[in-house]
Coordinates of C-alpha atoms in Angstrom, one line a residue:
X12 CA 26.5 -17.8 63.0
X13 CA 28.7 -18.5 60.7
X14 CA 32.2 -17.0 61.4
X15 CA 33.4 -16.0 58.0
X16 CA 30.1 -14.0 56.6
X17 CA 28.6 -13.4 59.8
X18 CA 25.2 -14.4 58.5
X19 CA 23.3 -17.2 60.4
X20 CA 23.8 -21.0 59.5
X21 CA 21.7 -22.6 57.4
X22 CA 18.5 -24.8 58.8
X23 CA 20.1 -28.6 60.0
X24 CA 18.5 -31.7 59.1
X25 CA 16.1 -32.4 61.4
X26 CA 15.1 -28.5 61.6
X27 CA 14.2 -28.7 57.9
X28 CA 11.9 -32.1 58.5
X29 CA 10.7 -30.3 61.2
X30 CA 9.7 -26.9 59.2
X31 CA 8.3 -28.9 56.5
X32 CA 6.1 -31.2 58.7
X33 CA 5.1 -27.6 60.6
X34 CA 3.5 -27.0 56.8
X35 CA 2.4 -30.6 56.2
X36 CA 0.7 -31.4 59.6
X37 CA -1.7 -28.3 59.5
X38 CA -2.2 -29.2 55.8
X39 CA -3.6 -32.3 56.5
X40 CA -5.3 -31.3 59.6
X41 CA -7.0 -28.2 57.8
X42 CA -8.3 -30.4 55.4
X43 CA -10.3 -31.8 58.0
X44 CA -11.2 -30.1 61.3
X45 CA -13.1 -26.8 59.3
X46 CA -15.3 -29.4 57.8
X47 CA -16.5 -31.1 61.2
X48 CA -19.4 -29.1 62.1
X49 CA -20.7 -29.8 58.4
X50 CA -20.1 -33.8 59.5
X51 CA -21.4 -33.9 62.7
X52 CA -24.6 -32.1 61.6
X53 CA -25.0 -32.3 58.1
X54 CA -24.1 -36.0 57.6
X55 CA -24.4 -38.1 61.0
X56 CA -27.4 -35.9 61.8
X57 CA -26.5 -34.0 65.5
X58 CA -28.3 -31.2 66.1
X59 CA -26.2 -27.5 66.4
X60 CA -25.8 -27.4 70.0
X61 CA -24.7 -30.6 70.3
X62 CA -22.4 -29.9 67.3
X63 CA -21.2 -26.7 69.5
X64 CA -20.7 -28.1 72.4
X65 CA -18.4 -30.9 71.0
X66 CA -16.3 -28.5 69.1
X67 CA -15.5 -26.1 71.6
X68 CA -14.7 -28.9 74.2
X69 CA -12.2 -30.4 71.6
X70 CA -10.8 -27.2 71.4
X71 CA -10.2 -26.5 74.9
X72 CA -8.4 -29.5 74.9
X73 CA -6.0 -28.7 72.5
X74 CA -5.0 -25.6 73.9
X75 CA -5.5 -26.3 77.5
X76 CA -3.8 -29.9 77.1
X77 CA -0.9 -28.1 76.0
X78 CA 0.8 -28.0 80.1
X79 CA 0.3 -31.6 79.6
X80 CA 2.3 -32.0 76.8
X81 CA 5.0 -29.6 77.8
X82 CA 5.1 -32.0 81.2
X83 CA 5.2 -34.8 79.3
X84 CA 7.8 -34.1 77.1
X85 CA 10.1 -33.2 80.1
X86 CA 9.8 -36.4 81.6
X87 CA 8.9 -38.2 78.2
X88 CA 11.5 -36.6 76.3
X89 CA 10.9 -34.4 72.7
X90 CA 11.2 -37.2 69.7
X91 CA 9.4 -39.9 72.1
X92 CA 6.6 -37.1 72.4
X93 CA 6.4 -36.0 69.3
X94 CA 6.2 -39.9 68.1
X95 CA 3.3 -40.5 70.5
X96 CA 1.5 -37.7 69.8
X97 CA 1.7 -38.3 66.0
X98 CA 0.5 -42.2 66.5
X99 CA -2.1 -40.8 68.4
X100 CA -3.5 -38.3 66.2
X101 CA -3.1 -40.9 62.9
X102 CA -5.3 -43.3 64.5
X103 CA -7.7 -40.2 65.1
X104 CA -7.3 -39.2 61.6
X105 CA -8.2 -43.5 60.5
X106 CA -11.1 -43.2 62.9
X107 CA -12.8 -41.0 60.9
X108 CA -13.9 -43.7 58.2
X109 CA -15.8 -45.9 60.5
X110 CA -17.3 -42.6 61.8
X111 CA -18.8 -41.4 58.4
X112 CA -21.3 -43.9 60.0
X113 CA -21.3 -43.6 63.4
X114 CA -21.6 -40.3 65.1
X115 CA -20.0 -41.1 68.8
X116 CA -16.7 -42.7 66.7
X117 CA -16.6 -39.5 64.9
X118 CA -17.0 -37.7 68.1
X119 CA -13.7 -40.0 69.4
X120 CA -11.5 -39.4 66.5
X121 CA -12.2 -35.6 66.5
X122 CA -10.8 -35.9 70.4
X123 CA -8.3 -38.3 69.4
X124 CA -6.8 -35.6 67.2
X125 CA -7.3 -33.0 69.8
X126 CA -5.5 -34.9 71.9
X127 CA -2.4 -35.3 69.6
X128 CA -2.1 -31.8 69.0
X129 CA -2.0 -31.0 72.6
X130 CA 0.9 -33.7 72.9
X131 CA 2.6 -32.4 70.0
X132 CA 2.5 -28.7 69.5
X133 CA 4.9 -28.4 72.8
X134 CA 7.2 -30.6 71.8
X135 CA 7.9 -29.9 68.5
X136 CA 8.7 -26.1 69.5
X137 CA 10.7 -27.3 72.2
X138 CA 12.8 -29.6 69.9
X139 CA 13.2 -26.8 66.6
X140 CA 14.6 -24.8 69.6
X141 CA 16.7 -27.1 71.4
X142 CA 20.2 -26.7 71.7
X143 CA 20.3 -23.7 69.4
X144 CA 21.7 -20.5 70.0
X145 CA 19.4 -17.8 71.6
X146 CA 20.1 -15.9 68.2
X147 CA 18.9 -18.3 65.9
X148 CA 15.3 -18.8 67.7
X149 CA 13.4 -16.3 66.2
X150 CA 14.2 -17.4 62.5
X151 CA 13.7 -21.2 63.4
X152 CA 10.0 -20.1 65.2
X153 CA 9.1 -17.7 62.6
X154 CA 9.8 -20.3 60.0
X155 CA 7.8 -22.7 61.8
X156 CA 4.8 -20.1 62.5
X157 CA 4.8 -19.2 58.3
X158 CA 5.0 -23.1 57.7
X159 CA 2.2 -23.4 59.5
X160 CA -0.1 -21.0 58.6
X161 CA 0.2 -22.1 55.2
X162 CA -0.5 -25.3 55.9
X163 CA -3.8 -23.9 57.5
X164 CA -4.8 -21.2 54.8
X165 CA -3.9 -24.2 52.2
X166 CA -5.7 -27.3 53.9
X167 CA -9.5 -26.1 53.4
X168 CA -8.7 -25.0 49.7
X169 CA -7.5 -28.5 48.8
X170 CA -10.3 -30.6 50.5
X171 CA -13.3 -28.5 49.5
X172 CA -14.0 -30.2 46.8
X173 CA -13.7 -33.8 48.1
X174 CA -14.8 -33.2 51.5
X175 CA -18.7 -34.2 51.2
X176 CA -18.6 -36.5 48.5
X177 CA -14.8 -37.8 48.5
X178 CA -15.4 -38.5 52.5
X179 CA -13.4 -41.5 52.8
X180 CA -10.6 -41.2 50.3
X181 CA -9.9 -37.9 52.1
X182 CA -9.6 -39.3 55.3
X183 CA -7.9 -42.1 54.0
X184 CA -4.6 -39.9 52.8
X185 CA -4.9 -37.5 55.5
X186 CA -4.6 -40.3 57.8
X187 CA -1.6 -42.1 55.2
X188 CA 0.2 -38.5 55.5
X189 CA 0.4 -38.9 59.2
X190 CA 1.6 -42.2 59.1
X191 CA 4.7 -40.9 56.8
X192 CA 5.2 -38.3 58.9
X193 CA 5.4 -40.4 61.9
X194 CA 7.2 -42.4 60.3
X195 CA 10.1 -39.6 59.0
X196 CA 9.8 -38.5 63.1
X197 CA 10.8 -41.9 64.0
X198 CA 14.5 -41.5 62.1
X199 CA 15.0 -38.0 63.8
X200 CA 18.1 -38.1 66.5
X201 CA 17.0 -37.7 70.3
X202 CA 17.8 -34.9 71.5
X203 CA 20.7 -34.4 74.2
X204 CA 20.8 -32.9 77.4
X205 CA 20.6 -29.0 77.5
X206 CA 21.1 -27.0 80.6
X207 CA 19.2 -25.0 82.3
X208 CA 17.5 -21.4 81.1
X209 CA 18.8 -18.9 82.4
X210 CA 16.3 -15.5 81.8
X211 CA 17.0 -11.9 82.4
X212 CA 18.2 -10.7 85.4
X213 CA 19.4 -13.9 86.3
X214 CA 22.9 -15.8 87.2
X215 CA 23.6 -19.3 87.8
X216 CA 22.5 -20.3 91.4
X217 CA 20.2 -17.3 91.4
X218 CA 16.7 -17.7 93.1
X219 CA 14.3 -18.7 90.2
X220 CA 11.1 -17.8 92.1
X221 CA 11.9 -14.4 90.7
X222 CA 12.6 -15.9 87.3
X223 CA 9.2 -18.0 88.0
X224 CA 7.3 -14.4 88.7
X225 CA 8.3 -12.7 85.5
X226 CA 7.0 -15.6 83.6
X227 CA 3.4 -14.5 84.3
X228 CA 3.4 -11.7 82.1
X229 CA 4.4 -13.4 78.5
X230 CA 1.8 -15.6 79.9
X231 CA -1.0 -13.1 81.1
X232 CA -0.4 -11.1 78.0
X233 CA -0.4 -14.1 75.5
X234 CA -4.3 -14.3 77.3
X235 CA -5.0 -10.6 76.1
X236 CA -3.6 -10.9 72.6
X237 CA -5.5 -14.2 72.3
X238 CA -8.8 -12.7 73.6
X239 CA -8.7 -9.3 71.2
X240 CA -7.2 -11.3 68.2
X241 CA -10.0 -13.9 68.4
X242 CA -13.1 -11.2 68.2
X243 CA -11.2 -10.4 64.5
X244 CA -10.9 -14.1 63.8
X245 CA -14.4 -15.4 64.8
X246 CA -16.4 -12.6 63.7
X247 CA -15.1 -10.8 60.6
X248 CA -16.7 -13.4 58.3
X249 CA -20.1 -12.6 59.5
X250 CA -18.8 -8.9 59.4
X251 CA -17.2 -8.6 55.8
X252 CA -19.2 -10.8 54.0
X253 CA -22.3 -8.9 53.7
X254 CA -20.3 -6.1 53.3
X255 CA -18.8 -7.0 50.4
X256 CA -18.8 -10.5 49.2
X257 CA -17.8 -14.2 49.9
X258 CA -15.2 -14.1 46.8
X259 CA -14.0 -10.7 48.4
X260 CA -13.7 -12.0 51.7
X261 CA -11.5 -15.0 50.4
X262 CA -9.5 -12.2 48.5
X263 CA -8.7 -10.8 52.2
X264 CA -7.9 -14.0 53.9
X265 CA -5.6 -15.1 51.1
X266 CA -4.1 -11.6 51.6
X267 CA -3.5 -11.7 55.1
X268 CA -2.4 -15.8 55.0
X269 CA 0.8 -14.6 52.2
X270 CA 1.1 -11.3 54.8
X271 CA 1.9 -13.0 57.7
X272 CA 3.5 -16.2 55.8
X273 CA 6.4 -13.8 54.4
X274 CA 6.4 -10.8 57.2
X275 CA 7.3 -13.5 60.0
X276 CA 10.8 -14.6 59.3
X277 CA 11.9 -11.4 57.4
X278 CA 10.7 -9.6 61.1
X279 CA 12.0 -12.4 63.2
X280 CA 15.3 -10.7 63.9
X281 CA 13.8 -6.7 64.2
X282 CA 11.3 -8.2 66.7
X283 CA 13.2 -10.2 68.8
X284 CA 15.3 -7.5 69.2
X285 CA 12.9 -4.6 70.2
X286 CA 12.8 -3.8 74.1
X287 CA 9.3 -6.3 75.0
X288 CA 7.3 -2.7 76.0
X289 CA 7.9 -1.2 72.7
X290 CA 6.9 -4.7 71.0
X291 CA 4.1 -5.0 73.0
X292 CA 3.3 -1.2 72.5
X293 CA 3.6 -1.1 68.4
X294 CA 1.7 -4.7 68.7
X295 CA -1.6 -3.4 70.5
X296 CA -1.3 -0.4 69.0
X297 CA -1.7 -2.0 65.0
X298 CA -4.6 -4.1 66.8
X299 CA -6.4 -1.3 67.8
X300 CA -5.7 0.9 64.7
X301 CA -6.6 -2.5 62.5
X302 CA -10.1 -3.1 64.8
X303 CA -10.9 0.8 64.4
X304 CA -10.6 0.9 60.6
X305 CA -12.9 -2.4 60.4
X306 CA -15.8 -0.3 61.8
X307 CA -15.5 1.6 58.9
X308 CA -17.3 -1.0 57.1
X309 CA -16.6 -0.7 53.5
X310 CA -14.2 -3.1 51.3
X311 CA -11.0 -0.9 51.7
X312 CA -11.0 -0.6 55.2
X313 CA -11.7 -4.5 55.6
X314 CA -8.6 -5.2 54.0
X315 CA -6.7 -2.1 55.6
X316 CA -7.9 -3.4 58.8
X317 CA -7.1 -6.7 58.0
X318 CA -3.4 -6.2 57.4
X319 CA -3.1 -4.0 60.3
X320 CA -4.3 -6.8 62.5
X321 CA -2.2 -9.4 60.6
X322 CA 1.1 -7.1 61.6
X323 CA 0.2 -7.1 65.3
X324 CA -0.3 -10.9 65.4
X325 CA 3.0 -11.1 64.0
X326 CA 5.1 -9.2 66.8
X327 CA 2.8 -10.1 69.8
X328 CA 2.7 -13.6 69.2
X329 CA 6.4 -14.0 68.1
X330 CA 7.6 -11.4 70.8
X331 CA 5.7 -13.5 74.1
X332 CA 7.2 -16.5 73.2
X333 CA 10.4 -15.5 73.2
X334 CA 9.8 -13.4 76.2
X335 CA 8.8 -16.4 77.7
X336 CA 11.7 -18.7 77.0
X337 CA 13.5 -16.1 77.9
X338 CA 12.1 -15.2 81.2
X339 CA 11.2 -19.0 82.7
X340 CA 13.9 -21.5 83.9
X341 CA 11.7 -24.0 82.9
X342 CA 12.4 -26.3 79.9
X343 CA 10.9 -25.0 76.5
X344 CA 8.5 -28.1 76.0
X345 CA 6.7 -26.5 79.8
X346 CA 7.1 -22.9 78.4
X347 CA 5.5 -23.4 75.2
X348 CA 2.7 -25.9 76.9
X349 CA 1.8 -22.9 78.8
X350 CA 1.8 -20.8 76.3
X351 CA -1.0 -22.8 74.2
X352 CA -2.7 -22.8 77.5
X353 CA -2.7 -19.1 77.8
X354 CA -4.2 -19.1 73.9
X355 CA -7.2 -21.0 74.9
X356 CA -8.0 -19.2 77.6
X357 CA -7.7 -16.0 75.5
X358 CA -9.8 -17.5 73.0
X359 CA -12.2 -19.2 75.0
X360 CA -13.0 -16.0 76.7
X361 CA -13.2 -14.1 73.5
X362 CA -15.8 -17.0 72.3
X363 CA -17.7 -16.0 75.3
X364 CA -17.6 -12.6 74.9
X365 CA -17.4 -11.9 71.4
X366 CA -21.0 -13.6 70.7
X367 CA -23.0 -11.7 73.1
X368 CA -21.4 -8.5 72.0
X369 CA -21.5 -9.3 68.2
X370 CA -25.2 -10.0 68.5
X371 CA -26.0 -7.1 70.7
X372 CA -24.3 -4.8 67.9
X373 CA -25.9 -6.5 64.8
X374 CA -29.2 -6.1 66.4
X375 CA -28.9 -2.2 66.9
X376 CA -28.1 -1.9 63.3
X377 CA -24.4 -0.6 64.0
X378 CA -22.0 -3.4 63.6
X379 CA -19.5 -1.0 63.5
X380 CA -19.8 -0.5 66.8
X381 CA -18.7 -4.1 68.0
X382 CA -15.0 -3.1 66.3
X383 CA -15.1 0.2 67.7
X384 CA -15.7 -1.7 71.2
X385 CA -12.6 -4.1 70.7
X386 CA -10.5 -1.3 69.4
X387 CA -11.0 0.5 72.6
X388 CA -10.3 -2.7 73.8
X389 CA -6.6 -3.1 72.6
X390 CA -5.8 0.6 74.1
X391 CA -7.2 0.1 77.6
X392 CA -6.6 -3.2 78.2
X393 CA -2.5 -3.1 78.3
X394 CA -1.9 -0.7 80.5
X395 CA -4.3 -2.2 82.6
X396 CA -2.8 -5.3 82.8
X397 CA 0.8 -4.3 83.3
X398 CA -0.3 -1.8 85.9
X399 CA -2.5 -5.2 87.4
X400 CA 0.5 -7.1 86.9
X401 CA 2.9 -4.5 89.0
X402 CA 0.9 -4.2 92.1
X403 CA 1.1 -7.9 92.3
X404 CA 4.7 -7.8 92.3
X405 CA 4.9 -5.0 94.4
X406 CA 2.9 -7.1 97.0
X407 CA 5.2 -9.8 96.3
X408 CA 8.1 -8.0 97.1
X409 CA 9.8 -8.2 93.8
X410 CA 11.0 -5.8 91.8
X411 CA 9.0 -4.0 89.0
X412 CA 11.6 -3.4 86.0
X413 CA 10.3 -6.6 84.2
X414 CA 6.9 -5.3 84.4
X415 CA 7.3 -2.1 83.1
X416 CA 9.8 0.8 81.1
X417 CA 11.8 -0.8 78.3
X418 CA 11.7 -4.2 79.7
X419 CA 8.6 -4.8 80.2

C-alpha cells in the first residue's frame, strides 16, 4: 500500500512482464490448440476417435500435470521452472511444422505443449504472488486471470484466417513468440526465500495437519465448480447455435470474454474479502440461476444466462484460490499445481457426464431439460459437499468452523 494515498502500489517490473506474457502466452497458444482437431483429422487424415482420444489425454495432462509442476517448482525453483517449461513448450510449438506432414510428430508437439503448460501454469502464479502482501493477491491474480482470458478469446480470432492455408507461417511465429518470451523470462530476478504460509486458525509452530485438512475443501470445491462450469462451456455451442445463430453465438462469447476480462480485477478486492460461505453461496447461486435461464432457450435468455454464469466463474474461481493459499502451509507453486489438478478432474468428469446427458436430452426433443438438470445441479450439490466434507472432519477429529458458517 502506499502509505500517503493509501491506495495499493503500482504493478513491479517483473509483475507487469509477467501480466503481459499471462495475455501473450494464451494468445499464441489459442491460436493453435482450437484448431487441432481440424489438423489431426482434416489434414494428417486420423479418424475422430482417435482425434478424441488424443485430445482429451493432452488435456488431462495439462491439468493433472499441474502437482508436478507445483513440485517442481519447489525444489526447481519459480524462474528456473518457468524457463523450462517455456523451452519446452517452444520446441512443441516448432514441432508442429514437420508435423503438417507427419501425424505421430504432430501427436508429440501437441504433448510437448501440454507438457509446458503443466510446468508452467504453477509457477508463474506462484512467482506473480510471491513475496507480496496478502492484500495485493487478488488484484495481481485477477489481472493475471483477465490477461489471460483475453489472450484466449483473442487467439482463435487472429489465426482463423491463416490456420488451414497459412499452416506453417502460423506456427512458425507462434513458435518465434515463445522464444521471445522465453527469452524476456530469462532476464527476470530469482526469486528469494519466503517463509512459510501461515492459513487461518493457525500460529507459528502450530500443527499443520489441521492446516493440511482445511485445504481439501478449496480443493474439493474447485472439482464442483469445474464439473458444473464445464456442462455450460462444452455444450452451449451445440445448445445456442441452433437456437439462434453462429454470428449470434460469437456476439455472446465476445460478451462474456469483455464480462469477465473487466469484472475480475474491479471484483478482486470485494471478493477476496467476502466470508468464503457467502462467496461460495452468491457463486453457485448465479450458476444455477445462469443454467436455469439457459433452458429457456430463446436469444435473450442465452445471453442472460450467459452473463450470469460468467459472474459465478468470476467469484468461485477467484475465491478458491485464495482460500487455498490461504488455508495450505504449502508453497504457492504446490497450491496452485493442485488446484489445476482439481480443474481437470472437474472437467474431465463433466466431459463424461455432460455427453451422455446432453444426448439423452436432445434426443427427447427438450434440450432444455439438460440445463434445467445442471441448474438443479448447482443448488444440491454444495450443500452436499460441505455437509460430505464435515462428517469427514468430524471423524477426523477436527473441528468443523472451516467447513461451515461464515468461514466456510
Amino acid at each position: 500500500m502506499s502509505p500517503r494515498s493509501g491506495r495499493p502500489a503500482g504493478f513491479t517490473g517483473p509483475q507487469r512482464f509477467l501480466l503481459a506474457g499471462s495475455f501473450l502466452i494464451p494468445l499464441g497458444s489459442f491460436a493453435v490448440l482450437p484448431f487441432m482437431s481440424v489438423l489431426l483429422h482434416e489434414r494428417l487424415g486420423m479418424g475422430l476417435g482417435a482425434v478424441g482420444v488424443v485430445l482429451a489425454t493432452a488435456s488431462l495432462v495439462q491439468f493433472s500435470g499441474g502437482v508436478v509442476g507445483g513440485a517442481t517448482a519447489e525444489r526447481l525453483g519459480l524462474r528456473r521452472t518457468m524457463l523450462l517449461a517455456l523451452v519446452i513448450r517452444t520446441v512443441g510449438f516448432a514441432a508442429f511444422l514437420p508435423g503438417l506432414r507427419h501425424a505421430y510428430v504432430a501427436v508429440a508437439a501437441l504433448f510437448l505443449v501440454s507438457c509446458g503448460a503443466a510446468l508452467y501454469l504453477p509457477a508463474n502464479k506462484a512467482y506473480l504472488v510471491h513475496g507480496v502482501e496478502e492484500a495485493r493477491r487478488p488484484l495481481l491474480l485477477s489481472a493475471s486471470g483477465s490477461a489471460l482470458n483475453a489472450g484466449i478469446a483473442l487467439g482463435p480470432l487472429a489465426a482463423a484466417p491463416f490456420v488451414l492455408n497459412f499452416s506453417a507461417g502460423l506456427f512458425t511465429a507462434v513458435a518465434v513468440l515463445f522464444a521471445a518470451i522465453t527469452a524476456g523470462h530469462a532476464l527476470l530476478p530469482a526469486e528469494g526465500p519466503s517463509p512459510a504460509p501461515a492459513g487461518p486458525g493457525r500460529e507459528d509452530g502450530e500443527d499443520t495437519g489441521n492446516a493440511t485438512r482445511q485445504s481439501v475443501l478449496p480443493f474439493a470445491v474447485t472439482v464442483l465448480s469445474l464439473y458444473l462450469f464445464m456442462f455450460f462451456q462444452h455444450y452451449l455451442a451445440l445448445y445456442a447455435v441452433p437456437r439462434t445463430s453462429a454470428t449470434y453465438y460469437g456476439l455472446v462469447l465476445a460478451l462474456y470474454a469483455l464480462l469477465l476480462v473487466v469484472a475480475q480485477p474491479l471484483l478482486s478486492g470485494w471478493i477476496a474479502r467476502l466470508p468464503y460461505a457467502r462467496a461460495l453461496r452468491i457463486g453457485f447461486a448465479a450458476m444455477a440461476t445462469g443454467m436455469a435461464t439457459l433452458a429457456l432457450g430463446n436469444h435473450a435468455a442465452i445471453l442472460a444466462g450467459a452473463l450470469l454464469i460468467c459472474c459465478a466463474e468470476v467469484i468461485l474461481f477467484l475465491k478458491n484460490d485464495l482460500e487455498a493459499l490461504a488455508r495450505s502451509p504449502r508453497s504457492p507453486a504446490v497450491v496452485f499445481g493442485r488446484q489445476r489438478l482439481a480443474a481437470g478432474i472437474g472437467a474431465f468428469v463433466s466431459g463424461v457426464a455432460g455427453g451422455e446427458g446432453y444426448q439423452a436430452a436432445e434426443r427427447a426433443d427438450h434440450a432444455g431439460l439438460f440445463w434445467a438438470a445442471v441448474a438443479v445441479q448447482c443448488v444440491v450439490l454444495p450443500p452436499l459437499l460441505t455437509a460430505a466434507l464435515r462428517v469427514r472432519r468430524v471423524r477426523n477429529g477436527s473441528p468443523t468452523s472451516g467447513v461451515s458458517g461464515e468461514t466456510a
